[in-house]
Coordinates of C-alpha atoms and ligand atoms in Angstrom, one line a residue:
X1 CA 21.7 -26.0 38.0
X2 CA 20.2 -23.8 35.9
X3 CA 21.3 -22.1 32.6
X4 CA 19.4 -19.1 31.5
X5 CA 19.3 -17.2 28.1
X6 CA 18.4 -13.6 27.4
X7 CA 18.1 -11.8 24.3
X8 CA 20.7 -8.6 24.3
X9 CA 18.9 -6.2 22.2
X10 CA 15.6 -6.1 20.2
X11 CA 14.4 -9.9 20.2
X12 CA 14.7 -12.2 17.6
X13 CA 18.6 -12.5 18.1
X14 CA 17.6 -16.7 17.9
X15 CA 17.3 -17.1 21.0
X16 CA 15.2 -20.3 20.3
X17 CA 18.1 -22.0 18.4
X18 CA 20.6 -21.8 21.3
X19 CA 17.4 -23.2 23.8
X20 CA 17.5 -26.1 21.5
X21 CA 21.6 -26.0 20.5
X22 CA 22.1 -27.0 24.6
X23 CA 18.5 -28.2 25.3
X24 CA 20.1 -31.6 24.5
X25 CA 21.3 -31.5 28.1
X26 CA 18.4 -29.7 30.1
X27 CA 15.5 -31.7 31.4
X28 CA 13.2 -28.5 32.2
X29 CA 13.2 -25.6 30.0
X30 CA 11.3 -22.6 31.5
X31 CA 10.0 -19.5 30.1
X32 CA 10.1 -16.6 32.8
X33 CA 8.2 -13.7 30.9
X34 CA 6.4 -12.3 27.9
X35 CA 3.4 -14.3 26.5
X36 CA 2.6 -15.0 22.5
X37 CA 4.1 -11.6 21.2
X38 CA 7.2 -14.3 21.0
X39 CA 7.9 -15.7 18.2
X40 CA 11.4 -18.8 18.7
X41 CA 12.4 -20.7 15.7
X42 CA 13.8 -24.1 16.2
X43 CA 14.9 -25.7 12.3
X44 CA 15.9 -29.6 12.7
X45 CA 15.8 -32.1 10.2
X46 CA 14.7 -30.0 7.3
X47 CA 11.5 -29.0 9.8
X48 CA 10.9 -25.2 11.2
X49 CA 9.1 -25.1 14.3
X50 CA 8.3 -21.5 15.6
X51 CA 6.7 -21.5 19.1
X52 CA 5.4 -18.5 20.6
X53 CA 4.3 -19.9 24.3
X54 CA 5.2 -23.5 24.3
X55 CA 9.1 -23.6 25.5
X56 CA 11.8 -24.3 22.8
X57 CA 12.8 -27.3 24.8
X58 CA 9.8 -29.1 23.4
X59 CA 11.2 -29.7 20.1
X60 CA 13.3 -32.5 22.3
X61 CA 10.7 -33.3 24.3
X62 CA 12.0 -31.6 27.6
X63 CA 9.4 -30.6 30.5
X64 CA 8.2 -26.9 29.6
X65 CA 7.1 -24.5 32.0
X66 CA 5.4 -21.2 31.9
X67 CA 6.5 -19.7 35.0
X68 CA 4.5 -17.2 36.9
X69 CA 6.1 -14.0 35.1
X70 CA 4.8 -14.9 31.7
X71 CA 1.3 -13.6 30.8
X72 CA -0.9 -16.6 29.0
X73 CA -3.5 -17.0 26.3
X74 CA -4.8 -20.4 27.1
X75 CA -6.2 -20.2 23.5
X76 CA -2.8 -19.6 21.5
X77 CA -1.4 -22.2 24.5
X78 CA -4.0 -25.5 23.3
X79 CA -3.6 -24.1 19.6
X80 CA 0.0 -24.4 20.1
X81 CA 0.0 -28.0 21.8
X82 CA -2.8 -29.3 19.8
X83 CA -0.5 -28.2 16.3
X84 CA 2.5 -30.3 17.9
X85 CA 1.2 -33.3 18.6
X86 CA 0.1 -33.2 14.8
X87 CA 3.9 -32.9 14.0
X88 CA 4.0 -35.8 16.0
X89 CA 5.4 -34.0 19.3
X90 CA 4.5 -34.4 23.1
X91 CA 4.7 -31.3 24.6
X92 CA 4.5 -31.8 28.2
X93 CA 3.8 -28.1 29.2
X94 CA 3.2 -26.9 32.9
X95 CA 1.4 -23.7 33.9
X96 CA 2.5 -21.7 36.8
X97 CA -0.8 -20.9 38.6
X98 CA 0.8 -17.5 39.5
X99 CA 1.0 -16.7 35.8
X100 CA -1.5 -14.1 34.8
X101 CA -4.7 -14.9 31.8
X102 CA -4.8 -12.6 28.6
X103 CA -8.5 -12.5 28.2
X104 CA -10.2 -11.3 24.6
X105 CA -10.7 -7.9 26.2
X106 CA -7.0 -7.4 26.6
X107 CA -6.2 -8.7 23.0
X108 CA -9.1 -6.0 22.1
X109 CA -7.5 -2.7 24.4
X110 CA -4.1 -3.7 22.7
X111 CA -5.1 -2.6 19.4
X112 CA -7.3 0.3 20.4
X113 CA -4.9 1.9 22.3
X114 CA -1.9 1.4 19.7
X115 CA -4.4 3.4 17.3
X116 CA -5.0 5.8 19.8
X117 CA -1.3 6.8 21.0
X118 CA 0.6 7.7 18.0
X119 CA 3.8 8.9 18.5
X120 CA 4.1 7.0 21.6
X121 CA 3.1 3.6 20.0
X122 CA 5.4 0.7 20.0
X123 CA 4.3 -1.3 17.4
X124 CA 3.2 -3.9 19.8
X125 CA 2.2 -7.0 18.2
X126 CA -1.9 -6.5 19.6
X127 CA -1.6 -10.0 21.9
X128 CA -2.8 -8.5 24.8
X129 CA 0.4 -8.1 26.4
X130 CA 0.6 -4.8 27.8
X131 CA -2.9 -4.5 28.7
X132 CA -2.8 -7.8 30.7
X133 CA 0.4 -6.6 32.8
X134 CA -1.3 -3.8 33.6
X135 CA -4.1 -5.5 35.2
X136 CA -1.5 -7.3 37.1
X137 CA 0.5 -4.7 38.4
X138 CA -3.1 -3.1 39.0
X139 CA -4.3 -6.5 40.8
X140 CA -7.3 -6.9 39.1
X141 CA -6.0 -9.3 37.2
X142 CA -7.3 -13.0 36.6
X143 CA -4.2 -15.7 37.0
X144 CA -4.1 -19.2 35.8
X145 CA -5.1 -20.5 39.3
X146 CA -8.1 -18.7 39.2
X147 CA -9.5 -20.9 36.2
X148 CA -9.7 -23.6 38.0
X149 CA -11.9 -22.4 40.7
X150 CA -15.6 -21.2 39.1
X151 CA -16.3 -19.1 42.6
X152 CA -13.3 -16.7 42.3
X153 CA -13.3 -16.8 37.9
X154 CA -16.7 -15.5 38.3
X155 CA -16.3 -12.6 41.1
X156 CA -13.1 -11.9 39.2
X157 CA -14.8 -11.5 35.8
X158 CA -17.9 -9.6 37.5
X159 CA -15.1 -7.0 39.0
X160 CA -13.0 -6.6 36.3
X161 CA -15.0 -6.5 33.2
X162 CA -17.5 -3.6 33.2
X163 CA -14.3 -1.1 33.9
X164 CA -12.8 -2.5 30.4
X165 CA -16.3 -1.7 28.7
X166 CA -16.4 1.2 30.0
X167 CA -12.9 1.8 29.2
X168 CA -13.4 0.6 25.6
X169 CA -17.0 2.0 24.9
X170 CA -17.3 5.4 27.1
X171 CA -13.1 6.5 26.6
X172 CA -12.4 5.0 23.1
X173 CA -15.7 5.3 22.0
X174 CA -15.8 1.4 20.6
X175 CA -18.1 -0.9 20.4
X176 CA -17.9 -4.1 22.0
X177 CA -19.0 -7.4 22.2
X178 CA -18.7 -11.1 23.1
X179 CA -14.5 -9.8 24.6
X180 CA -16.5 -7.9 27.1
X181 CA -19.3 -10.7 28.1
X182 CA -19.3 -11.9 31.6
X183 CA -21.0 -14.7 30.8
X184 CA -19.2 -15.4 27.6
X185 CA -16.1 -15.0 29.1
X186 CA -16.8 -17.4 32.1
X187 CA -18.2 -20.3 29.9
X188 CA -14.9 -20.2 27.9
X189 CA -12.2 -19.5 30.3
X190 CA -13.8 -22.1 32.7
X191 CA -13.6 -24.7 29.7
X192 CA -9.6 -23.7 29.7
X193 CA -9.5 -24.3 33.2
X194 CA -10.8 -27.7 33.2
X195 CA -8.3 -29.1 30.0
X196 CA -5.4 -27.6 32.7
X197 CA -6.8 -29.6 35.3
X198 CA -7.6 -32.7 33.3
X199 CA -3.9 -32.5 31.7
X200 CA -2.3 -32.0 35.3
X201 CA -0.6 -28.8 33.3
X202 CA -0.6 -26.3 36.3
X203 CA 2.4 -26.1 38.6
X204 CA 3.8 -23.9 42.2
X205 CA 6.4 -22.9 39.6
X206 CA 9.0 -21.9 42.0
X207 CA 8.7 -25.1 44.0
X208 CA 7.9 -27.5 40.8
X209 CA 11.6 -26.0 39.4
X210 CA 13.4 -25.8 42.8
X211 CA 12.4 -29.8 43.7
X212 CA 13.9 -30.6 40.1
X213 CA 17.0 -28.6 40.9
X214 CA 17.7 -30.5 44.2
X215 CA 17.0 -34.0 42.2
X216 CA 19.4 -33.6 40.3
X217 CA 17.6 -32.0 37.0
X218 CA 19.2 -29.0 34.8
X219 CA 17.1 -26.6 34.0
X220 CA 17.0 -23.8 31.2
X221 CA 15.4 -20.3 31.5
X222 CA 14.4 -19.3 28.2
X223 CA 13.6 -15.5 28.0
X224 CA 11.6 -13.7 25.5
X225 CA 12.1 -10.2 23.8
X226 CA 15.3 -8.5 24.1
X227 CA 16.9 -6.3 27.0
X228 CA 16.3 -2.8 25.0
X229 CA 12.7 -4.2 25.1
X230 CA 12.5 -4.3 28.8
X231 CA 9.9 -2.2 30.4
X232 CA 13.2 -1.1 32.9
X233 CA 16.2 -1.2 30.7
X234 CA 15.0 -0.8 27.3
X235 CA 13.7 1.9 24.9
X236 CA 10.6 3.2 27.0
X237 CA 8.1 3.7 25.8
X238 CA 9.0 1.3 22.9
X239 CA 9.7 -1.7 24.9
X240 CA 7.0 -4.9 26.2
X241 CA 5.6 -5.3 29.4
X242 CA 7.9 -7.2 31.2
X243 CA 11.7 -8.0 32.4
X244 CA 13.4 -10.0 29.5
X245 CA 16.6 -9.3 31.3
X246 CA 17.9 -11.9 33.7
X247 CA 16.3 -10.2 36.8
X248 CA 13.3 -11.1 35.3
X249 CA 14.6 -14.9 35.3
X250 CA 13.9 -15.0 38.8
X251 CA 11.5 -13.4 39.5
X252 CA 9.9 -15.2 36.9
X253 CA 9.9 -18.4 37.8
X254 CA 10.2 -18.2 41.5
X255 CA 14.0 -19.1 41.9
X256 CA 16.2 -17.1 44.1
X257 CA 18.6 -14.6 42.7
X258 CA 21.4 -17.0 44.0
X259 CA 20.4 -19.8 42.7
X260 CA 20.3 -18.4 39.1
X261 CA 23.3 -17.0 40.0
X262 CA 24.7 -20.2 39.9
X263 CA 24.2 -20.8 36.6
X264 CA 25.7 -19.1 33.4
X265 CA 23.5 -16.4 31.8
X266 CA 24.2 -16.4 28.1
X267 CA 23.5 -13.3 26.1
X268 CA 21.9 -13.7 22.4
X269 CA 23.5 -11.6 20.3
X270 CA 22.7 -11.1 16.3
X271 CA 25.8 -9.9 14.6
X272 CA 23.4 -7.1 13.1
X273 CA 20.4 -5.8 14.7
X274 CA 17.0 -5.8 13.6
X275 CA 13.8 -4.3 14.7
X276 CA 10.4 -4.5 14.6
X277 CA 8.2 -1.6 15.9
X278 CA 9.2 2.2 16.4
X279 CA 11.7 4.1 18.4
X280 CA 15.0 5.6 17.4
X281 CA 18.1 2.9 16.1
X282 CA 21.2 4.8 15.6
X283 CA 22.7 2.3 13.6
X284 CA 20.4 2.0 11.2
X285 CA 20.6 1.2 8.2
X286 CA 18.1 3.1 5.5
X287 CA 14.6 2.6 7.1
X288 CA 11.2 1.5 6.8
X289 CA 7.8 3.3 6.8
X290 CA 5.9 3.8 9.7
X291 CA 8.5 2.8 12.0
X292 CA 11.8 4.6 11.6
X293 CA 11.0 8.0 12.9
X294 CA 10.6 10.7 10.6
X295 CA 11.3 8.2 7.6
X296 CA 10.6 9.6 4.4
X297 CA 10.4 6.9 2.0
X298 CA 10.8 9.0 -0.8
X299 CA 13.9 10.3 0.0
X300 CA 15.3 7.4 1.7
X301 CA 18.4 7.2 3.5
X302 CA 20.7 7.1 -0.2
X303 CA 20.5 4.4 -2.5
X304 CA 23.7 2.4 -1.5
X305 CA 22.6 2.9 2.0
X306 CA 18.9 0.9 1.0
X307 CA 20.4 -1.6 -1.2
X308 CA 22.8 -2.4 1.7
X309 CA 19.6 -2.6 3.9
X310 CA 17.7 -4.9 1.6
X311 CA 20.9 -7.6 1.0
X312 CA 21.1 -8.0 4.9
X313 CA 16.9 -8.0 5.3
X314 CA 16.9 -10.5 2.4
X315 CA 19.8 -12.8 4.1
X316 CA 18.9 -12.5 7.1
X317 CA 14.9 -13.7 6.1
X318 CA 14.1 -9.9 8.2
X319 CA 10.5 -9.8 7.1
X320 CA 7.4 -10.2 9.5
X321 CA 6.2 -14.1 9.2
X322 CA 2.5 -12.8 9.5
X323 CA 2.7 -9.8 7.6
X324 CA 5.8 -10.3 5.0
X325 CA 6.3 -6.3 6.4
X326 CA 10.3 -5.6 6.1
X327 CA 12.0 -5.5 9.6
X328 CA 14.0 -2.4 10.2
X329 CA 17.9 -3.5 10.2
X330 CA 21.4 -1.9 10.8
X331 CA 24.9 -2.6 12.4
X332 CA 25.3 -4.0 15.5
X333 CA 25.6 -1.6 18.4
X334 CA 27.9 -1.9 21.2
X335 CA 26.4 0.5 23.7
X336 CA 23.3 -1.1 23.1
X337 CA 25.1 -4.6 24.4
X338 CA 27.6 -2.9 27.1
X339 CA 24.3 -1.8 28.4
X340 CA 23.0 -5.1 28.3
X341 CA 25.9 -6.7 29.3
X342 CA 26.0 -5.0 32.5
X343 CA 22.3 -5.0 33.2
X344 CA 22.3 -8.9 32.9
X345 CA 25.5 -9.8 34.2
X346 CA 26.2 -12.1 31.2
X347 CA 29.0 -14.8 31.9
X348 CA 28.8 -16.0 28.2
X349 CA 28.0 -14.7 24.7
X350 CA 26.1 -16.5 21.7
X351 CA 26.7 -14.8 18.7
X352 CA 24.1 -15.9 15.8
X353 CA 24.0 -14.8 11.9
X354 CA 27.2 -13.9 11.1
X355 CA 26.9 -16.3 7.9
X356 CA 23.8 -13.4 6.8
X357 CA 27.0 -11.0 7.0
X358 CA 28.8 -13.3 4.8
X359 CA 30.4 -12.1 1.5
X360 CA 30.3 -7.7 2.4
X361 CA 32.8 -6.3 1.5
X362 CA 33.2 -4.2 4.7
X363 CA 31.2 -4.8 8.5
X364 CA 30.6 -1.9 10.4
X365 CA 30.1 -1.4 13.9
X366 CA 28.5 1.3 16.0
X367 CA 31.6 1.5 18.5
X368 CA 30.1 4.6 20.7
X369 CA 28.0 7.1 20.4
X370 CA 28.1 10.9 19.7
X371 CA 26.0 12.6 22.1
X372 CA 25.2 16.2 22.8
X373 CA 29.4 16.5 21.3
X374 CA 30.7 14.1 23.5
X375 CA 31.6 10.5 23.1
X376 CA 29.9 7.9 25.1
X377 CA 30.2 4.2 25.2
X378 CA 26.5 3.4 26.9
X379 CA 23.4 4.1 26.4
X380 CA 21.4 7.3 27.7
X381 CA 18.8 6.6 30.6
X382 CA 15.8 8.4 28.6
X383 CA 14.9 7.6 25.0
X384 CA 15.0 11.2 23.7
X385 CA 18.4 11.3 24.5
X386 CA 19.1 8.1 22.8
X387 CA 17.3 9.5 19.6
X388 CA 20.2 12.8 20.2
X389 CA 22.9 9.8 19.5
X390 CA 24.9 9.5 16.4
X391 CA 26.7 6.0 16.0
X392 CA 30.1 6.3 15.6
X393 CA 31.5 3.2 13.2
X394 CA 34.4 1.2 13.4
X395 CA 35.0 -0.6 10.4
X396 CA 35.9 -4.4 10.1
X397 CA 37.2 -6.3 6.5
X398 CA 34.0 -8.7 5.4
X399 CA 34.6 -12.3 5.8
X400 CA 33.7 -14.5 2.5
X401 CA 31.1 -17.3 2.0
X402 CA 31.8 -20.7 2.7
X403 CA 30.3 -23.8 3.9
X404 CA 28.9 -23.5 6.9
X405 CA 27.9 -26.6 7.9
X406 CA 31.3 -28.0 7.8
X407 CA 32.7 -24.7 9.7
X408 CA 30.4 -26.0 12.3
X409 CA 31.5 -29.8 12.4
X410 CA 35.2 -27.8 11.9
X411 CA 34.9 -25.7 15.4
X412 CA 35.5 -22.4 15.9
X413 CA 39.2 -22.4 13.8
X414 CA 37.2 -23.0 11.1
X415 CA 35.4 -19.8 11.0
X416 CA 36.7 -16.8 8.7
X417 CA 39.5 -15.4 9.9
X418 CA 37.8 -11.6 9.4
X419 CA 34.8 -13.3 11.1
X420 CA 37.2 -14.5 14.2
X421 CA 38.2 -10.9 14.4
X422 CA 35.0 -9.1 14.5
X423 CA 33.5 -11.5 17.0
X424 CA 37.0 -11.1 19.0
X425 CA 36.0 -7.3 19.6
X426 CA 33.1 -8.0 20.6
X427 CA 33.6 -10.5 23.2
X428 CA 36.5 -7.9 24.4
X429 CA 34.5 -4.9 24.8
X430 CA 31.9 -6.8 27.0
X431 CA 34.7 -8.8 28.6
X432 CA 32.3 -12.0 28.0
X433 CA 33.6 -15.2 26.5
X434 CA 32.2 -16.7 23.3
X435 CA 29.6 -19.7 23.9
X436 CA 28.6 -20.2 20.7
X437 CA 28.7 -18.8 17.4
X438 CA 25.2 -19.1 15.3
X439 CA 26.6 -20.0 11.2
X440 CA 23.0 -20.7 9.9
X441 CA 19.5 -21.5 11.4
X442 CA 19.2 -25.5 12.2
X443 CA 20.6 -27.6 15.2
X444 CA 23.9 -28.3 13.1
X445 CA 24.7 -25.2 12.2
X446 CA 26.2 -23.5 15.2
X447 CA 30.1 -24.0 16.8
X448 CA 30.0 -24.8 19.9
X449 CA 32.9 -23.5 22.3
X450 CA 31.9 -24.1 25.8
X451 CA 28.8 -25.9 27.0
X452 CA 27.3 -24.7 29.9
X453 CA 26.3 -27.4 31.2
X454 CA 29.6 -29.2 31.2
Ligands
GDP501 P1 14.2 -15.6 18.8 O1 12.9 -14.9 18.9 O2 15.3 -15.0 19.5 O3 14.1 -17.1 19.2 O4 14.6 -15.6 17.3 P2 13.6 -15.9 16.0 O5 13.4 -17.3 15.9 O6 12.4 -15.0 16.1 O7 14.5 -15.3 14.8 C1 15.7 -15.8 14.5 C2 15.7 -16.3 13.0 O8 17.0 -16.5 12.6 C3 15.0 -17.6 12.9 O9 14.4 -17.8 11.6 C4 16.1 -18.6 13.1 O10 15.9 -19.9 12.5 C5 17.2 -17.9 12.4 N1 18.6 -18.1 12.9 C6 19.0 -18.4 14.2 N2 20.3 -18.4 14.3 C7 20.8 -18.2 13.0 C8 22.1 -18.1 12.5 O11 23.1 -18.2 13.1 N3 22.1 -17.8 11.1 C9 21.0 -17.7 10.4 N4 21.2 -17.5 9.1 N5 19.8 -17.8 10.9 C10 19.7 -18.0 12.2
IMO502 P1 11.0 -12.8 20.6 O1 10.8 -13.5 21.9 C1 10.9 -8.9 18.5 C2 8.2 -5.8 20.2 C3 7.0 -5.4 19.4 C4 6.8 -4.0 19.9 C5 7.2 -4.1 21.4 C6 6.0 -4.2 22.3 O2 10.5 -13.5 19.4 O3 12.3 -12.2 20.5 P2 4.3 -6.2 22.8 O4 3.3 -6.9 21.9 O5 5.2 -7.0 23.5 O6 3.5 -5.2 23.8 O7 5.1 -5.2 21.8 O8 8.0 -5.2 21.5 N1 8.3 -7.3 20.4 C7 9.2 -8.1 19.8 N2 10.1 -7.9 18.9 N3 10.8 -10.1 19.1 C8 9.9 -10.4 20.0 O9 9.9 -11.6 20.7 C9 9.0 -9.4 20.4 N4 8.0 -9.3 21.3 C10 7.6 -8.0 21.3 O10 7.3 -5.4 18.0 O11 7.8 -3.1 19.3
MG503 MG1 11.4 -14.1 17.7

């Protein structure tokens, strides 16, 4: 059977944490989308792992799998390996063949077109990712298969590669160099192609996880992003390249809709949101330069208003790992998750972080939304309209500090009563049942109510 988790808003809700919380009883854990723009924390034993292509399972030494939906930088991918087996891992990672290559060039258009749009930029995190789905959907892409075959890597390369310097050099106006060599390119790529093929790493994805399905084997589908970062559901044009959302789990990997189906789909939820990129966030809380729209950092949003912001961004660790950049943050936002809700069909909730809520005095909650003088419980279909929306709060009493570690060994009576409540609401306005309740990053540190694979 297989058990699949999606992220229900803007990424990062921990979604690698609950990979790893029921990894114990998966034997395949398979990412169905997004490339390296991921970024999934795993903390056990006092040690952080944060894995941006390798599947979370790894961490317990479960078969990973890149299925075909996910874009790949074989680079990042043997950086990523090579850095585990120094922490004394053995990532056993498979490639779908279907999956599509991020090449230099496509690292290089990601940041030159970011610079270019303005307004219309998301933010993106410059891995190639948007660039490389585009040459999929335009099927001049190069996929994983192709590395391993010098013929078609080289009329692939010859094809593709003088539009994108043109494209960079006669529209942008850059320079270019060794991104845009043919011959560069084939030398290295080819190199890539021969480690997957002396490491037996590429896989029929659909058929590899459909033969482990009939043996016997559960397997996890671990989504990256968020669904209000889906290229269909989310905040267009502030969203990825791809289908976070479950759809996107089949698709993905090449299972039928039924047979994910099968399994539970679990929605990450943070019990606060945070962003990072641009677009609007009606529960925001005070804002950030260059991403909330229309921020003026002089005036601010009020001073209680910031401070409030800063206490959750400091809790909650909400600053870039790369950059040390502050995330944007606010309340959570139900028609953000009723829209997810419905869009993935959720049959469970995880609910991380509400120990980083621990010890305010009062909780808010963006119940609905005031739009164009009417109230409305879901998000609007365009993103202008979204950016109309004024939150409208409900308020819930603040739960106190405690230890969380023990409410986790305790189960889920242990958790603050006030807590109880607030995550009671939620789970009743999306009619979904409570999983698992995140009180703190490592493997420990979450209540479990129902395993899924039980
Ligand atoms: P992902 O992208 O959805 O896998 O999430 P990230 O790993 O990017 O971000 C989540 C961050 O919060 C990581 O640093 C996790 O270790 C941490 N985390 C996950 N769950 C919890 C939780 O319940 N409480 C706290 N305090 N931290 C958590
Ligand atoms: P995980 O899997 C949070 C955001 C970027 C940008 C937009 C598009 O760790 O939850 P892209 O590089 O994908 O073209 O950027 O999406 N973004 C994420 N935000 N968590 C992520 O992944 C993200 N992956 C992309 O900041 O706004
Ligand atoms: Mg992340």
């Amino acid at each position: 059977m297989t058990v699949t988790i999606v992220g229900s808003q803007l990424g990062d809700e921990g979604k690698g944490g609950v990979v790893d919380v029921y990894g114990d009883a998966a034997d395949v854990v398979a990412r169905y989308q997004g490339g390296d723009n991921a970024g999934h924390t795993v903390v056990h034993d006092g040690e952080k792992y944060k894995l941006s292509l390798v599947p979370s399972g790894a961490v317990r030494g479960k078969v990973g799998v890149l299925g075909n939906g996910c874009v790949v930088n074989p680079e990042t991918l043997f950086n990523e390996i090579d850095t585990l087996r120094e922490r004394d891992l053995e990532p056993d990672v498979r490639v779908a063949e279907r999956a599509h290559v991020i090449l230099p060039y496509h690292r290089a258009l990601d940041g030159i077109e970011e610079a270019e749009k303005e307004d219309l930029a998301a933010g993106t995190t410059k891995r190639g990712i948007g660039p490389t789905y585009e040459d999929k959907a335009g099927r001049r892409g190069v996929r994983v298969g192709d590395l391993l075959d010098p013929d078609v890597l080289r009329e692939r390369l010859e094809y593709v590669v003088p539009q994108k310097k043109a494209l960079a050099e006669e529209v942008f106006e850059k320079e270019t160099g060794e991104a845009f060599d043919i011959d560069h390119l084939y030398e290295t790529y080819r190199e890539y192609g021969k480690r997957l093929e002396e490491e037996d790493m590429t896989v029929d994805c659909g058929t590899f996880l459909q033969e482990r399905i009939d043996a016997g084997d559960n397997v996890m589908l671990e989504g990256a992003q968020g669904t209000s970062l889906d290229i269909d559901h989310g905040v267009y044009p502030y969203v990825t390249s791809s289908n976070p959302s479950s759809g996107g789990a089949t698709v993905g990997t090449g299972l039928g809709p039924t047979v994910v189906g099968q399994g539970d789909v679990i929605g990450i939820v943070k019990a606060y949101l945070s962003r990072v990129g641009t677009g609007p966030l009606p529960t925001e809380l005070g804002g950030v330069e260059d991403q909330t729209p229309d921020y003026d950092p002089d005036e601010g949003a009020g001073d209680d208003e910031e401070a409030l912001a800063t206490q959750i961004r400091d809790e909650g660790g909400e600053y870039g790992t790369v950059t040390g950049r502050p995330r944007r943050v606010g309340w959570l936002d139900m028609p953000m998750l009723r829209h997810a809700a419905r869009a993935n069909g959720f049959t469970g909730l995880a609910i991380n972080h509400i120990d980083v809520l621990a010890g305010l005095e009062e909780v808010k909650v963006g119940h609905s939304y005031e739009f164009d003088g009417e109230e409305i419980f879901t998000v609007p279909p365009t993103t202008e309209q979204w950016g109309r929306c004024d939150a409208t709060f409900k308020s819930f009493d603040g739960w106190p500090e405690v230890d969380w570690a023990e409410v986790a060994a305790d189960g889920y009576e242990a958790i603050p009563e006030n807590a109880r409540t607030y995550l009671e609401y939620i789970s009743d306005e999306l009619d979904t049942p409570i999983y698992a309740v995140g009180v703190g990053p490592g493997r420990g540190e979450t209540v479990i109510v129902e395993n899924p694979y039980e």
